[in-house]
PDB file of C-alpha atoms in Angstrom:
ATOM      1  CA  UNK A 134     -53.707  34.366  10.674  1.00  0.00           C
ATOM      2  CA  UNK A 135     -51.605  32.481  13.190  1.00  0.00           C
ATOM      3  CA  UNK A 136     -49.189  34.912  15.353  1.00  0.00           C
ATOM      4  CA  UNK A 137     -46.275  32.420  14.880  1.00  0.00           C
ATOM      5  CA  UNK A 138     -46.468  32.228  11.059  1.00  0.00           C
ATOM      6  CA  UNK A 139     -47.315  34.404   8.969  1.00  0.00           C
ATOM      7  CA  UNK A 140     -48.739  33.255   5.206  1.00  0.00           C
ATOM      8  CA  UNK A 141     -45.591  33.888   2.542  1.00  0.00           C
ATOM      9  CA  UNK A 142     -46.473  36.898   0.113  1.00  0.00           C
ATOM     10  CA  UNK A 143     -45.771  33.898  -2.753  1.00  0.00           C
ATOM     11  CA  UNK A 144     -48.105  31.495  -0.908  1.00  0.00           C
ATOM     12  CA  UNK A 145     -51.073  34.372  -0.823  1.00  0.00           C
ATOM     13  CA  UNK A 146     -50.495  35.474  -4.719  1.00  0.00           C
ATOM     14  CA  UNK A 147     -50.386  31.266  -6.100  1.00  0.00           C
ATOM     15  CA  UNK A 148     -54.002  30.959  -3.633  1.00  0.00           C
ATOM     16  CA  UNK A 149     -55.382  34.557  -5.367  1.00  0.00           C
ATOM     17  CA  UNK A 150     -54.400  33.305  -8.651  1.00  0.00           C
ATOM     18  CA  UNK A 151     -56.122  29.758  -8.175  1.00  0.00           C
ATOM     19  CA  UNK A 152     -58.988  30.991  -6.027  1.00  0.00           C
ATOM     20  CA  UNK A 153     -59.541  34.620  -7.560  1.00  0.00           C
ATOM     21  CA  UNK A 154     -59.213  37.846  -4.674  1.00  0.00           C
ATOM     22  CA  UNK A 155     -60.046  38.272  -2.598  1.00  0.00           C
ATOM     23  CA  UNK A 156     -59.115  35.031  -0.806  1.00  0.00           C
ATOM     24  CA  UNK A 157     -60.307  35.059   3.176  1.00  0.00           C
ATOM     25  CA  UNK A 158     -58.428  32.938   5.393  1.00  0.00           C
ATOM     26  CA  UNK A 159     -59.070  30.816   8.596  1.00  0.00           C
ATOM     27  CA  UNK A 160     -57.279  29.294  10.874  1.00  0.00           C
ATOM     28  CA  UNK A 161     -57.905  25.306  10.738  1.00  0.00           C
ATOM     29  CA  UNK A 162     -55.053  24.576  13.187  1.00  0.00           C
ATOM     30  CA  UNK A 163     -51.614  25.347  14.562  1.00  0.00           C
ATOM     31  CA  UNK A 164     -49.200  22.647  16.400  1.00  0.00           C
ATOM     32  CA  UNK A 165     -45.400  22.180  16.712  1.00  0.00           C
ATOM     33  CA  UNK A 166     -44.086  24.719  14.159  1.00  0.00           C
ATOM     34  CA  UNK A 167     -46.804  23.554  11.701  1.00  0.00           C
ATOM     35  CA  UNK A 168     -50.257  25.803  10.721  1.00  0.00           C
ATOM     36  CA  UNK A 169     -53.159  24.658   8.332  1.00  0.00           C
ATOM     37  CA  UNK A 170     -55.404  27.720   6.919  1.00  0.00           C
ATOM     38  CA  UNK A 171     -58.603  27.334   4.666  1.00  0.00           C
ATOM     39  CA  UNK A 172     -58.300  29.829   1.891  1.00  0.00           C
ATOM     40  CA  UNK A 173     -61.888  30.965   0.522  1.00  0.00           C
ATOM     41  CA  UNK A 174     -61.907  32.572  -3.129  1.00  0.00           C
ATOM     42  CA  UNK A 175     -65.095  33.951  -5.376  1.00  0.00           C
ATOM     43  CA  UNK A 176     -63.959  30.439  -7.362  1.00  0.00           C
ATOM     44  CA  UNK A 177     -62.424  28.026  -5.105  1.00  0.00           C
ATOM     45  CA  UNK A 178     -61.183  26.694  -1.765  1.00  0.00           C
ATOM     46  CA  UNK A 179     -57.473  25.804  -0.950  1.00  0.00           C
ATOM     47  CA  UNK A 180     -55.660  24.392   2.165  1.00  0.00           C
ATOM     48  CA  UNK A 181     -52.635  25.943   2.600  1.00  0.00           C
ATOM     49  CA  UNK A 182     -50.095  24.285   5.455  1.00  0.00           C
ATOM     50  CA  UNK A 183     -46.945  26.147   6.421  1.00  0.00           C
ATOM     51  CA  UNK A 184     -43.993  25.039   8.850  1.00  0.00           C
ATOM     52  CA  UNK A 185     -40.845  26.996  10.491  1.00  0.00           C
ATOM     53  CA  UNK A 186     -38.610  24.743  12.457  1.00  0.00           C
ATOM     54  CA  UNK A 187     -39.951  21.460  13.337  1.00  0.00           C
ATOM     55  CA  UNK A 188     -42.557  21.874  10.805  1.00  0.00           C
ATOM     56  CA  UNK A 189     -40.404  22.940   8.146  1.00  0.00           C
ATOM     57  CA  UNK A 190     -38.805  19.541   6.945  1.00  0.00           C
ATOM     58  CA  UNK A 191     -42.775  17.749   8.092  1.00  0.00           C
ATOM     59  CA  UNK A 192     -44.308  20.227   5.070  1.00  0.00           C
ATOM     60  CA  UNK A 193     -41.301  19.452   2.811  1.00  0.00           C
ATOM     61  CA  UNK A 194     -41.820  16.012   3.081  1.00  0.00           C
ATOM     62  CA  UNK A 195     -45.190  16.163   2.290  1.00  0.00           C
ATOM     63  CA  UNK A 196     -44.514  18.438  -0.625  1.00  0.00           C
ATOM     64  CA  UNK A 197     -42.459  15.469  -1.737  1.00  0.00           C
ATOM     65  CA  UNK A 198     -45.407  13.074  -1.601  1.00  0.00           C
ATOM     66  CA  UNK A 199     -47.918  15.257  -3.327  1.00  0.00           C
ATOM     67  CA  UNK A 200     -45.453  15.531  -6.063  1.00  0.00           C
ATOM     68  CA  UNK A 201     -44.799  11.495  -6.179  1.00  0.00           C
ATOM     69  CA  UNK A 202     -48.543  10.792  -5.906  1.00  0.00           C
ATOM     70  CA  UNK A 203     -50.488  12.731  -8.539  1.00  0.00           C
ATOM     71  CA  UNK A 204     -54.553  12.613  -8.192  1.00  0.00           C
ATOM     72  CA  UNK A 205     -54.584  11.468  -4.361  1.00  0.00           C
ATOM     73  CA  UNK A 206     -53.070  14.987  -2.575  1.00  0.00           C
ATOM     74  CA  UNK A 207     -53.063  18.069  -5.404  1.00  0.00           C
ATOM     75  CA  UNK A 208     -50.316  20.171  -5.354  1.00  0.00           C
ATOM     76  CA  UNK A 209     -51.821  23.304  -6.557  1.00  0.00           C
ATOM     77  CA  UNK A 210     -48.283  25.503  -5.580  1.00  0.00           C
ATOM     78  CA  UNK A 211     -45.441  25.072  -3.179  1.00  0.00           C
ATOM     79  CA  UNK A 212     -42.822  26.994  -1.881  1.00  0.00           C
ATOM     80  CA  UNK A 213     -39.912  27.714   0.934  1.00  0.00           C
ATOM     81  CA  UNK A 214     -39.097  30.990   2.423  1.00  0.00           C
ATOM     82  CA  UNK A 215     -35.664  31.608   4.603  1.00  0.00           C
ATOM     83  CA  UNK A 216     -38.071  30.518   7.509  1.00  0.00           C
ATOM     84  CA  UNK A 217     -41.244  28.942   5.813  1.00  0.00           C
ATOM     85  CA  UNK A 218     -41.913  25.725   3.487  1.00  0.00           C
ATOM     86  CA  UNK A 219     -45.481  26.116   2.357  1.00  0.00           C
ATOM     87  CA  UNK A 220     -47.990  23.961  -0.070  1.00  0.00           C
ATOM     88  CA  UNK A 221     -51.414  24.672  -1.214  1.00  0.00           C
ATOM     89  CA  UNK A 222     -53.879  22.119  -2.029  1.00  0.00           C
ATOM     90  CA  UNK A 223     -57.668  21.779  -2.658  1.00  0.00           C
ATOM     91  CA  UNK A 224     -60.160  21.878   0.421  1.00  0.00           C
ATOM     92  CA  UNK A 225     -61.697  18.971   0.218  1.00  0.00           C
ATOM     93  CA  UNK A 226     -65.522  19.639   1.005  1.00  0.00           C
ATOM     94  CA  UNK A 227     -67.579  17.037   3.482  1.00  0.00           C
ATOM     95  CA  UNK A 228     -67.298  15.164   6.347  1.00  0.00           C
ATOM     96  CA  UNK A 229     -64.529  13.867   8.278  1.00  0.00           C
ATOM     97  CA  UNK A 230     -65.036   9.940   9.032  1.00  0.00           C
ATOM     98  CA  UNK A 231     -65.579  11.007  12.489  1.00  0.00           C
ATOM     99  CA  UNK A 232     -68.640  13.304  11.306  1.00  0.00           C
ATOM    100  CA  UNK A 233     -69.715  10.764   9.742  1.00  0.00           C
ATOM    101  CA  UNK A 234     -70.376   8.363  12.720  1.00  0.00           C
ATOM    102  CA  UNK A 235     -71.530  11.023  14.906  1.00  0.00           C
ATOM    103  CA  UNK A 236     -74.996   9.509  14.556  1.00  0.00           C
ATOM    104  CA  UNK A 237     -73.647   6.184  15.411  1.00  0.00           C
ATOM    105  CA  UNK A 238     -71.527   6.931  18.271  1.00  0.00           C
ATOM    106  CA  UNK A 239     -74.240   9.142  20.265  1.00  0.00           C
ATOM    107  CA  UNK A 240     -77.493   7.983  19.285  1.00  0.00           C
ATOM    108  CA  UNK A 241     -76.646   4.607  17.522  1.00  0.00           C
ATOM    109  CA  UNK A 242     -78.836   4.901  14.373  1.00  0.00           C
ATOM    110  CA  UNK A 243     -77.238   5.897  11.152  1.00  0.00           C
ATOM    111  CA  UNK A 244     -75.736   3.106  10.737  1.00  0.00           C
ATOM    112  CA  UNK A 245     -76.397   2.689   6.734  1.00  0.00           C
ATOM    113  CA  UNK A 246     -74.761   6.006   5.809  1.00  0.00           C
ATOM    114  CA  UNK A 247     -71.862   4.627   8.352  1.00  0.00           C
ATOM    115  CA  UNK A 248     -71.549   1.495   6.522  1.00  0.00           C
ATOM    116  CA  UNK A 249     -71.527   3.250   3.177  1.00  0.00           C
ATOM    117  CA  UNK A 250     -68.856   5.111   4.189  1.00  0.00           C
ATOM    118  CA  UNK A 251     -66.973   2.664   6.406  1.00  0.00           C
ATOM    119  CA  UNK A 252     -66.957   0.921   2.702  1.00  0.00           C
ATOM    120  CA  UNK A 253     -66.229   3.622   0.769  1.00  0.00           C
ATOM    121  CA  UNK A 254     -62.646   4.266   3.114  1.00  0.00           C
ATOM    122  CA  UNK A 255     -61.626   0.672   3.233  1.00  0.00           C
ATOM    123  CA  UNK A 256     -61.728   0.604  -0.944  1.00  0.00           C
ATOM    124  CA  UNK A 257     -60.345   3.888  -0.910  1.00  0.00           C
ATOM    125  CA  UNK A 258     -57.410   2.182   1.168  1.00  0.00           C
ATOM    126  CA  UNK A 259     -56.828  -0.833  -0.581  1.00  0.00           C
ATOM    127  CA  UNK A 260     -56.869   1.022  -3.860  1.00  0.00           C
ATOM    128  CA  UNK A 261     -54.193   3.020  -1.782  1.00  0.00           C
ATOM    129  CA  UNK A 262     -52.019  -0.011  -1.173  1.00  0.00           C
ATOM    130  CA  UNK A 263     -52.507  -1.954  -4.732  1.00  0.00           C
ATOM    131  CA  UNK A 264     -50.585   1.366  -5.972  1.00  0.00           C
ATOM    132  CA  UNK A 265     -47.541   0.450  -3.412  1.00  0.00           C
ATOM    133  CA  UNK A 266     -48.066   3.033  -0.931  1.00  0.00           C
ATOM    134  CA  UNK A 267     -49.151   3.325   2.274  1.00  0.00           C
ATOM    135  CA  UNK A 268     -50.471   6.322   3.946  1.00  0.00           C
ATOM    136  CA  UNK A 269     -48.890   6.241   7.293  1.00  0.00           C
ATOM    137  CA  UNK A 270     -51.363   8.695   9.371  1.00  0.00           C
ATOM    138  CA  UNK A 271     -54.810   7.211   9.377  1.00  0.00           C
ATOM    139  CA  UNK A 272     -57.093   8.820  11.755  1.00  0.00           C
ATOM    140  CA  UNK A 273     -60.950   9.412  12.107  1.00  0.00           C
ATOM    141  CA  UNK A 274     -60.051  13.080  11.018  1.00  0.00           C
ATOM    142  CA  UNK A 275     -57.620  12.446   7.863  1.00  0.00           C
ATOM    143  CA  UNK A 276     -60.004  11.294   5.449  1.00  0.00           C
ATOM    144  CA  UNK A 277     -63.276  13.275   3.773  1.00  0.00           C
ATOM    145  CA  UNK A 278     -66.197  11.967   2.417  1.00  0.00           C
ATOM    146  CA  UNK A 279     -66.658  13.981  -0.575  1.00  0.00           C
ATOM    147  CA  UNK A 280     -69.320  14.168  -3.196  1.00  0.00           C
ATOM    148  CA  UNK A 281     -67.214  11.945  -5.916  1.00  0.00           C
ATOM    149  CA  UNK A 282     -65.295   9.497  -3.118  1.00  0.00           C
ATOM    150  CA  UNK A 283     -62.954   9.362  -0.475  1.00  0.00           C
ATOM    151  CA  UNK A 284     -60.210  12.031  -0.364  1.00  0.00           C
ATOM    152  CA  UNK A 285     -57.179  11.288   2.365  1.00  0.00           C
ATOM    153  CA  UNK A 286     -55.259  14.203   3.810  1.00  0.00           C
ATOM    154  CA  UNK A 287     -52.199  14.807   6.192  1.00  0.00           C
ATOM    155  CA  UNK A 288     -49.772  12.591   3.476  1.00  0.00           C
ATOM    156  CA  UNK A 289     -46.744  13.595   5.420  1.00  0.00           C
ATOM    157  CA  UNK A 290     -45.844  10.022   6.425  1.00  0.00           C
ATOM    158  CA  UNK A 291     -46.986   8.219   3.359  1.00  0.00           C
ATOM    159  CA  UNK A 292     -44.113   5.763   1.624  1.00  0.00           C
ATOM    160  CA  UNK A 293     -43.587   3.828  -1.084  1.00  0.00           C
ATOM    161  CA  UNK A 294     -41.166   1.155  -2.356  1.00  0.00           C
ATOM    162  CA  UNK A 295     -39.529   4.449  -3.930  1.00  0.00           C
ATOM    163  CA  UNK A 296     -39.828   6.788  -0.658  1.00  0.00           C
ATOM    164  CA  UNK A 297     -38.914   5.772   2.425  1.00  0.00           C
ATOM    165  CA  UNK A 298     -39.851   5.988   5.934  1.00  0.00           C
ATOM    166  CA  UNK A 299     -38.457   9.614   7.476  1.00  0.00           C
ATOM    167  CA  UNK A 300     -36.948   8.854  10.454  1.00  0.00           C
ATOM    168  CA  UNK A 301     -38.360  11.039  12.405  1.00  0.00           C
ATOM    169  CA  UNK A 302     -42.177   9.421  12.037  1.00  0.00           C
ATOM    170  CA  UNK A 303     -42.758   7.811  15.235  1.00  0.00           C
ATOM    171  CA  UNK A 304     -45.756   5.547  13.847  1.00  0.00           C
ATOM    172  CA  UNK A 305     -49.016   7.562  13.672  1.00  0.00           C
ATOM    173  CA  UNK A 306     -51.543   8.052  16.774  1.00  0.00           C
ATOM    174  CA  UNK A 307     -50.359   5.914  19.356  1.00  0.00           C
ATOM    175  CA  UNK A 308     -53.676   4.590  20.279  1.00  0.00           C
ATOM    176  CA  UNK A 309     -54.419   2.919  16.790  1.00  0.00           C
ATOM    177  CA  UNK A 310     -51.012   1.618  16.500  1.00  0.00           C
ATOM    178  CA  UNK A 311     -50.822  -2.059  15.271  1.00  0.00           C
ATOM    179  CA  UNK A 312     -49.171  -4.135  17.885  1.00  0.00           C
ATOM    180  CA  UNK A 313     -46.556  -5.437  16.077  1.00  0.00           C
ATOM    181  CA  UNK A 314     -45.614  -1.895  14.765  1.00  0.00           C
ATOM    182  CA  UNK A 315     -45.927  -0.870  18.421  1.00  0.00           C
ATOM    183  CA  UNK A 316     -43.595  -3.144  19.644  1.00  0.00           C
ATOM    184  CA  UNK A 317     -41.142  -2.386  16.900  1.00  0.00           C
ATOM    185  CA  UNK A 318     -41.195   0.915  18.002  1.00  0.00           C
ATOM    186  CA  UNK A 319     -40.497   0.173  22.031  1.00  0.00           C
ATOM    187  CA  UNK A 320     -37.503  -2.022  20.610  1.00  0.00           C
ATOM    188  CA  UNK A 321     -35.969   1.251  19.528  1.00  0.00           C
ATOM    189  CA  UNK A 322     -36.219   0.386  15.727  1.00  0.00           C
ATOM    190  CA  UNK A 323     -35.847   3.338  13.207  1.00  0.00           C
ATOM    191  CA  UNK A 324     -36.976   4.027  10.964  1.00  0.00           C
ATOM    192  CA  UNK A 325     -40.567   2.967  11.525  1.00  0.00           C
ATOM    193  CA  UNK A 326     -42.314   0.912   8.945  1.00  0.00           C
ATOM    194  CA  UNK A 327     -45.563   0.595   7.718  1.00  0.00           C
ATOM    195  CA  UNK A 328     -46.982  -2.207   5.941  1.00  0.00           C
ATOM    196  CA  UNK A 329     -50.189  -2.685   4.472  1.00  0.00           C
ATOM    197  CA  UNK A 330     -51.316  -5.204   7.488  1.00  0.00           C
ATOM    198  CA  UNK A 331     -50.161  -2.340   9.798  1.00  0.00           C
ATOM    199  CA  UNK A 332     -52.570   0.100   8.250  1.00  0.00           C
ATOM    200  CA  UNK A 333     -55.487  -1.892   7.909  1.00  0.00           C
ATOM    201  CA  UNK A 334     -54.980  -2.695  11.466  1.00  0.00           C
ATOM    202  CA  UNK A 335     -55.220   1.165  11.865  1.00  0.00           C
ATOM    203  CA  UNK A 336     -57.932   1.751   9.313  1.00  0.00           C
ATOM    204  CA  UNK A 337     -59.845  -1.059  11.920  1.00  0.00           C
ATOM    205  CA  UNK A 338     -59.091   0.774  14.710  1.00  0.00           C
ATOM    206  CA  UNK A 339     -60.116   4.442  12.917  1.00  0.00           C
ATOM    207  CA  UNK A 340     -63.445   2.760  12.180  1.00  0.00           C
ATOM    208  CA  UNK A 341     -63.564   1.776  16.011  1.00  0.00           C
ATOM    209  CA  UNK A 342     -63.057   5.067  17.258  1.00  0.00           C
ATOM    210  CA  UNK A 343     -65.262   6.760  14.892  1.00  0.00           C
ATOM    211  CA  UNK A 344     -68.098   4.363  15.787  1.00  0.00           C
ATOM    212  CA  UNK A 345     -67.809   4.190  19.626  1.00  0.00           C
ATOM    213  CA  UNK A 346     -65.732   7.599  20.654  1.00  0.00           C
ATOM    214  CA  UNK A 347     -63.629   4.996  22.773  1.00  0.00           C
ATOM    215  CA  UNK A 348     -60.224   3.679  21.923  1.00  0.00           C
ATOM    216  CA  UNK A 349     -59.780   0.068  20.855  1.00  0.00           C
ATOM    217  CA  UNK A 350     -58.323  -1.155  24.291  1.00  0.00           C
ATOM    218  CA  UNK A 351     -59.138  -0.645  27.693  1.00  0.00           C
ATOM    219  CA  UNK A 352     -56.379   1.419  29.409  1.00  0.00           C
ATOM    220  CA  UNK A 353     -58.209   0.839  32.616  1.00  0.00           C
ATOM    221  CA  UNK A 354     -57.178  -2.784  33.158  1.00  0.00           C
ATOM    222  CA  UNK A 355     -53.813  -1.106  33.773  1.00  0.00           C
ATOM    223  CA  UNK A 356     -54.769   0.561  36.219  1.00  0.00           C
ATOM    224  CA  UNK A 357     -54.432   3.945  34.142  1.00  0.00           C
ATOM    225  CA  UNK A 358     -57.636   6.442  32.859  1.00  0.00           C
ATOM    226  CA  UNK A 359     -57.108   7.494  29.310  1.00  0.00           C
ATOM    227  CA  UNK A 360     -56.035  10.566  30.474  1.00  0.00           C
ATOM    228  CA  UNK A 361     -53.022   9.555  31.904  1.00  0.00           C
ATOM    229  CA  UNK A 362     -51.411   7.273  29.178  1.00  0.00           C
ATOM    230  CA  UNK A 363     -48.971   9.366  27.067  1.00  0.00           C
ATOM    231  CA  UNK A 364     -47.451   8.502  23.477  1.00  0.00           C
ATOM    232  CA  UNK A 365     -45.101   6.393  24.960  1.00  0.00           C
ATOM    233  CA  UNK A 366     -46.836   4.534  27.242  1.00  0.00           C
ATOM    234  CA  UNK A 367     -50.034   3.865  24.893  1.00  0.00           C
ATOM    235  CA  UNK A 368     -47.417   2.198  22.379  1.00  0.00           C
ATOM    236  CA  UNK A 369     -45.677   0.235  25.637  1.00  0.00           C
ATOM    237  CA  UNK A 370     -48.901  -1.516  26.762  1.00  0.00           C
ATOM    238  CA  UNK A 371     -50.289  -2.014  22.897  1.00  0.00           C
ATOM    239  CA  UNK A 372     -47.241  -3.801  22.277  1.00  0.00           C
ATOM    240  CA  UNK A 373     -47.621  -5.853  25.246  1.00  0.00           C
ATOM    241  CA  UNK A 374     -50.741  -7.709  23.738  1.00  0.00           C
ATOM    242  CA  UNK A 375     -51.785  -7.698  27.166  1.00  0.00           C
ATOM    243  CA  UNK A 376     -55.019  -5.228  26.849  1.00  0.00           C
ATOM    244  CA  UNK A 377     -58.194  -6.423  27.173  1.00  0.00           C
ATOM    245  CA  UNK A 378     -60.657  -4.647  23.994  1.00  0.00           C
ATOM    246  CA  UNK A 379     -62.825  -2.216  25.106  1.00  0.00           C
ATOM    247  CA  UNK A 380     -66.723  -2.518  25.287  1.00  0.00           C
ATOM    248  CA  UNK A 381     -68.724  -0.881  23.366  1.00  0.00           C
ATOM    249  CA  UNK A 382     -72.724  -0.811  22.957  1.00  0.00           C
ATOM    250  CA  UNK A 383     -72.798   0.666  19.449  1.00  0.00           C
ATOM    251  CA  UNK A 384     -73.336  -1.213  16.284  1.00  0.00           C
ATOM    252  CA  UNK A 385     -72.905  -4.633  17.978  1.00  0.00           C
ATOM    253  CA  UNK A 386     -72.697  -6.309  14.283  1.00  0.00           C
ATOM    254  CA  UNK A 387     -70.139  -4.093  12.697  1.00  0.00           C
ATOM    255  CA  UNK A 388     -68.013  -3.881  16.036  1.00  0.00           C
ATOM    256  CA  UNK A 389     -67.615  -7.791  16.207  1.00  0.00           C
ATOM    257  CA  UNK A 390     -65.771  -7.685  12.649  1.00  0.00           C
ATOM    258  CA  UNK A 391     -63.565  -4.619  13.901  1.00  0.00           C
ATOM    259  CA  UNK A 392     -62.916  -6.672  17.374  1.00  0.00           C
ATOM    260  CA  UNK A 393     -62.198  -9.772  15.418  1.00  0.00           C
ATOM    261  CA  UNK A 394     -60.111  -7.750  12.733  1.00  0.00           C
ATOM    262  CA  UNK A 395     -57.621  -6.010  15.045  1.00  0.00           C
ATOM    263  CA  UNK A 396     -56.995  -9.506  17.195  1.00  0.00           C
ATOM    264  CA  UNK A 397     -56.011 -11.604  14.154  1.00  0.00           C
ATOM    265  CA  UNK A 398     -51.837 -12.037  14.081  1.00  0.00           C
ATOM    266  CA  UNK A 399     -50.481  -9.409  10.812  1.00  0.00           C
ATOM    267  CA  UNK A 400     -50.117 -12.322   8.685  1.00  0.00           C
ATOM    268  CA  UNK A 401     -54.118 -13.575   9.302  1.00  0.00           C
ATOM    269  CA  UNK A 402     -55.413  -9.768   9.463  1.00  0.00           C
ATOM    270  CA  UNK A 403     -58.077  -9.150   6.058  1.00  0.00           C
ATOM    271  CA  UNK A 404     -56.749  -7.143   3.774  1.00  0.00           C
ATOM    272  CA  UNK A 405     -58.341  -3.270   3.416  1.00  0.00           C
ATOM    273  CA  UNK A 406     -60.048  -4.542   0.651  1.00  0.00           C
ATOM    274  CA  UNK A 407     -61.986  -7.808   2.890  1.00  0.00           C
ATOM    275  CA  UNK A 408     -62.482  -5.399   5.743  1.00  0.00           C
ATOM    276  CA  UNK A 409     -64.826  -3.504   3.125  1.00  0.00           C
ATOM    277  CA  UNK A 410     -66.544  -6.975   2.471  1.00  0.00           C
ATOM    278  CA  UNK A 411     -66.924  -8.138   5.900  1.00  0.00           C
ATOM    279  CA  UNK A 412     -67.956  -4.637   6.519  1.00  0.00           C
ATOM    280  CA  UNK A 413     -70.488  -4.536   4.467  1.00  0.00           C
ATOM    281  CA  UNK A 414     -72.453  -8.392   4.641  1.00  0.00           C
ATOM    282  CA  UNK A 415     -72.428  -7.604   8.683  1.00  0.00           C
ATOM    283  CA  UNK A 416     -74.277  -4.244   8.480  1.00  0.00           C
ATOM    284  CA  UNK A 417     -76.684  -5.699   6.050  1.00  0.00           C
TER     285      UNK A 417
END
C-alpha cells in the first residue's frame, strides 16, 4: 500500500464483500494526492482510486460521473473519509491501446490486430459522443481492449450537457491537445471545453502515439527536444499552428489518415465515427 494513503477500513470491507477475502492489493500508481490499487479476490478484480487533498475533489468528481454514466465506468462502492474520497470499480482485464501497438511501433508488423482495435476505440468513442458526453482524458493508456469491447477509464474529466467542465481541468495531455482547445487555453479561458471535434482530434493523436511512440508534432523545429517542453509550453506552440508533423516510418497507410485527420480545421475534422471508416479501408 502507498505510504501517503492508506486504503479506508470501508473501502477494504465493500472490495472483500465484492471480491471475496482475502483481497491482495497492488500498487498501480500514486501522483498528486491521488493512488490507484488493483484489488485481487478468489472471485473478482476491482480498481480502487483514493485521493487526500488535491486528489480528493479529482476522485469525487469522478464518483459523480460513474454515478451519471451507468454501464461505461461501474461504481461497485464509494466513499469519503475525514481525509479520503475513495471508489471501487471493476479491473478491466487486457491491453492498454498502447500494448496494443507495441508490435507496430517497434517492429512494424501487427498491423491487423492494430487496425481492429484502432476501430474498435474510434466506435467505442463515437458511441461515447452520440450519448452527449465526452470523455475529456484520452490517452494511449485510458482505454482497454477487453474480451467483449472497449472499456475507457480515468472518467474524471468527462462532461455532459448536464455536467459541466470542473474548472480546474486544464485540457488533458498537453501533447494531444487539439489546437483550437490549446489556444483557448493560452487565452486564459476557464473553464476548458471539450467538444466532440476536440476529442477526436485527441483520439487521432492517441492513435499516433500509440503507433509511432512519437508525439504528433515535431518540438524540434523550435528549437526544443521533447524533454524540455513543459505543460505549458507544449499547449503554447500547439496553439500556434506553427509545428511542422512529425515523421514517422510506421504504418505509412494508416499514418497518412491520422496526419490528414489532425490538420483538417474543427469544423472539417471526421467525426470518431469516419475516423473508424477511414481507418479501416486504409489498413485494408
Amino acid at each position: 500500500m502507498s505510504e501517503e494513503i492508506r486504503i479506508p477500513d470501508e473501502a477494504v470491507a465493500s472490495a472483500e464483500s465484492h471480491c471475496g477475502r482475502p483481497v491482495r492489493w497492488d500498487l498501480i500508481s500514486s501522483r498528486r494526492g491521488s493512488v490507484v490499487w488493483k484489488g485481487v479476490g478468489p472471485s473478482a478484480s476491482v480498481a480502487l482510486k483514493a485521493g487526500q487533498g488535491d486528489g480528493a475533489p479529482i476522485t469525487s468528481r469522478e464518483i459523480t460521473v460513474a454515478e451519471r454514466l451507468p454501464g461505461h465506468s461501474p461504481l461497485i462502492a464509494s466513499g469519503r473519509t475525514e481525509a479520503t474520497t475513495w471508489l471501487i470499480t471493476p479491473w478491466h482485464h487486457g491491453p492498454s491501446t498502447w500494448d496494443v501497438f507495441h508490435t507496430v511501433r517497434t517492429t512494424h508488423q501487427g498491423t491487423q490486430e492494430a487496425r481492429d482495435a484502432a476501430v474498435d476505440l474510434c466506435l467505442a468513442v463515437a458511441d461515447l459522443h452520440r450519448q452527449g458526453w465526452v470523455h475529456g482524458d484520452l490517452q494511449p493508456d485510458h482505454a482497454i481492449h477487453t474480451r467483449t469491447g472497449i472499456q475507457l477509464i480515468d472518467w474524471t474529466w468527462a462532461t455532459s450537457r448536464a455536467l459541466t467542465p470542473s474548472r480546474i481541468f486544464r485540457g488533458g495531455l498537453p501533447h494531444l491537445l487539439a489546437p483550437e482547445l490549446a489556444a483557448e487555453i493560452k487565452a486564459g479561458h476557464r473553464p476548458v471545453k471539450v467538444t466532440p471535434a476536440a476529442e477526436t482530434y485527441t483520439l487521432t493523436a492517441t492513435l499516433w502515439r500509440s503507433a509511432t511512440g512519437t508525439w504528433p508534432f515535431d518540438y524540434t523545429a523550435a528549437c526544443k527536444t521533447e524533454g524540455s517542453i513543459t505543460g505549458p509550453g507544449a499547449r503554447q506552440l500547439i496553439a500556434s499552428g506553427q509545428l511542422p508533423p512529425t515523421l514517422a516510418p510506421q504504418w505509412p497507410a494508416v499514418l497518412s489518415v491520422l496526419r490528414i485527420a489532425m490538420a483538417a480545421p474543427p469544423e472539417a475534422r471526421p467525426s470518431a465515427s469516419d475516423l473508424a471508416l477511414l481507418i479501416a479501408d486504409a489498413a485494408q
